[in-house]
Amino acid sequence: MSRLDRKPFASSADLGEKEATLEELADDVYAYTAQGDPNVGCVIGADGILAIEARATPLMAQRWIDVVRSISQAPFGDLVLTHYHAVRTLGASAFAANRIIATTMTGALIEERGLEDWASEQGRMPRLFEGADTIPGLTRPTHTFEDQILLDVGGRRVELRFLGRGHTSGDLVVWLPKERILFAGDLVEAQAAPYMGDAHIADWSGPTLDAVRALRADQLVGGRGAVVRGEAVDQAIEDTRAFLQTTLRGTRDVLHQGGTRKDAFELVYAQLAPRYAGYPIFDHTMPFNVQRAWDELEGIDHPRIWTAERDRQVWDALQG
Ligand SMILES: [Zn+2]
């Protein structure tokens, strides 16, 4: 392949502004989706707002906060982080929230690899890091939990639950049992490519997505993509599962036949492309997805840390 035919690194050439959409899912429950960019949401209580996800920078967070301020002037009570990834955490300071809540594992991963992840994600997705100079440093949770905690947001029951290892080893979901609304974080994508670079793919594609599906949500807000409702909820879950399973199976076949990582990448890419190639970040994710599938199959349980250098090495080896 000539240099001109090479695909631009990750999402580095994706510079077009996305249009964001505010949707009221129930009284005082909102999702803010953006054509495949990371989604956010909130639940408004009279005394405090629960915010879900923080975006990549305080400047990007402030644009979302400005939208919230058109609805409510209440202070932010709890800011919930579904997992440790920089594009969802580093804008946290803009909320001035009372508490920042995540799982214990997410807190540990931020300590272990937060700085490397920040550099990696900023290099891969520069558009999402507008105002990077406004980031005061790593975002650390002020409150953590292992399995689940219950919150009361203006009299409404909100459950934060850990459903098993998946997109990372510490993802939580935000579940509103009465309204049957689920903010699934990156455990489910609605017509966007799942990212597996830090995942436990066998767990995610099996018991964890089973647990997500068992909630029987009426409305689901995935990590990226539009809000889905009714039958489209299970469709998004099964789309995500099929993507994961195809990646793991194809990589396993090549590994067992003595092939290379690049062979695995080419096989899995060809298998997924007919169904998924039009999804946001598909090309961006695939080298990292196959690399992690390869590592998992070789018995590396704790995902290796992505650094800006390792990102380029894997990209060049598989996609280059
Ligand atoms: Zn993520």
PDB file of N, CA and C and ligand atoms in Angstrom, residues 83 85 87-88 121 167-168 171 186 195, ligand 1:
ATOM      1  N   HIS A  83     -16.866   5.173  33.187  1.00  0.00           N
ATOM      2  CA  HIS A  83     -15.575   4.476  33.176  1.00  0.00           C
ATOM      3  C   HIS A  83     -14.460   5.504  33.066  1.00  0.00           C
ATOM      4  N   HIS A  85     -12.160   6.412  30.758  1.00  0.00           N
ATOM      5  CA  HIS A  85     -11.607   7.001  29.532  1.00  0.00           C
ATOM      6  C   HIS A  85     -11.637   8.535  29.531  1.00  0.00           C
ATOM      7  N   VAL A  87     -11.963  10.880  27.349  1.00  0.00           N
ATOM      8  CA  VAL A  87     -12.993  11.686  26.664  1.00  0.00           C
ATOM      9  C   VAL A  87     -14.265  11.815  27.496  1.00  0.00           C
ATOM     10  N   ARG A  88     -14.378  11.007  28.555  1.00  0.00           N
ATOM     11  CA  ARG A  88     -15.582  11.058  29.391  1.00  0.00           C
ATOM     12  C   ARG A  88     -15.324  11.623  30.779  1.00  0.00           C
ATOM     13  N   GLU A 121      -5.677   9.229  24.101  1.00  0.00           N
ATOM     14  CA  GLU A 121      -6.967   9.646  23.552  1.00  0.00           C
ATOM     15  C   GLU A 121      -6.889  11.018  22.886  1.00  0.00           C
ATOM     16  N   HIS A 167     -16.305  -3.185  28.512  1.00  0.00           N
ATOM     17  CA  HIS A 167     -15.528  -2.196  27.747  1.00  0.00           C
ATOM     18  C   HIS A 167     -14.242  -1.821  28.492  1.00  0.00           C
ATOM     19  N   THR A 168     -14.334  -1.781  29.822  1.00  0.00           N
ATOM     20  CA  THR A 168     -13.158  -1.737  30.704  1.00  0.00           C
ATOM     21  C   THR A 168     -13.464  -2.724  31.830  1.00  0.00           C
ATOM     22  N   ASP A 171     -16.701  -0.605  34.236  1.00  0.00           N
ATOM     23  CA  ASP A 171     -17.849   0.171  33.745  1.00  0.00           C
ATOM     24  C   ASP A 171     -19.052   0.091  34.687  1.00  0.00           C
ATOM     25  N   ASP A 186     -20.191   2.935  27.440  1.00  0.00           N
ATOM     26  CA  ASP A 186     -19.649   2.294  26.234  1.00  0.00           C
ATOM     27  C   ASP A 186     -19.878   0.786  26.211  1.00  0.00           C
ATOM     28  N   TYR A 195     -15.409   0.023  21.136  1.00  0.00           N
ATOM     29  CA  TYR A 195     -13.963   0.091  21.306  1.00  0.00           C
ATOM     30  C   TYR A 195     -13.548  -0.970  22.317  1.00  0.00           C
TER      31      TYR A 195
HETATM   32 ZN    ZN B   1     -14.710   4.275  26.610  1.00  0.00          ZN
END
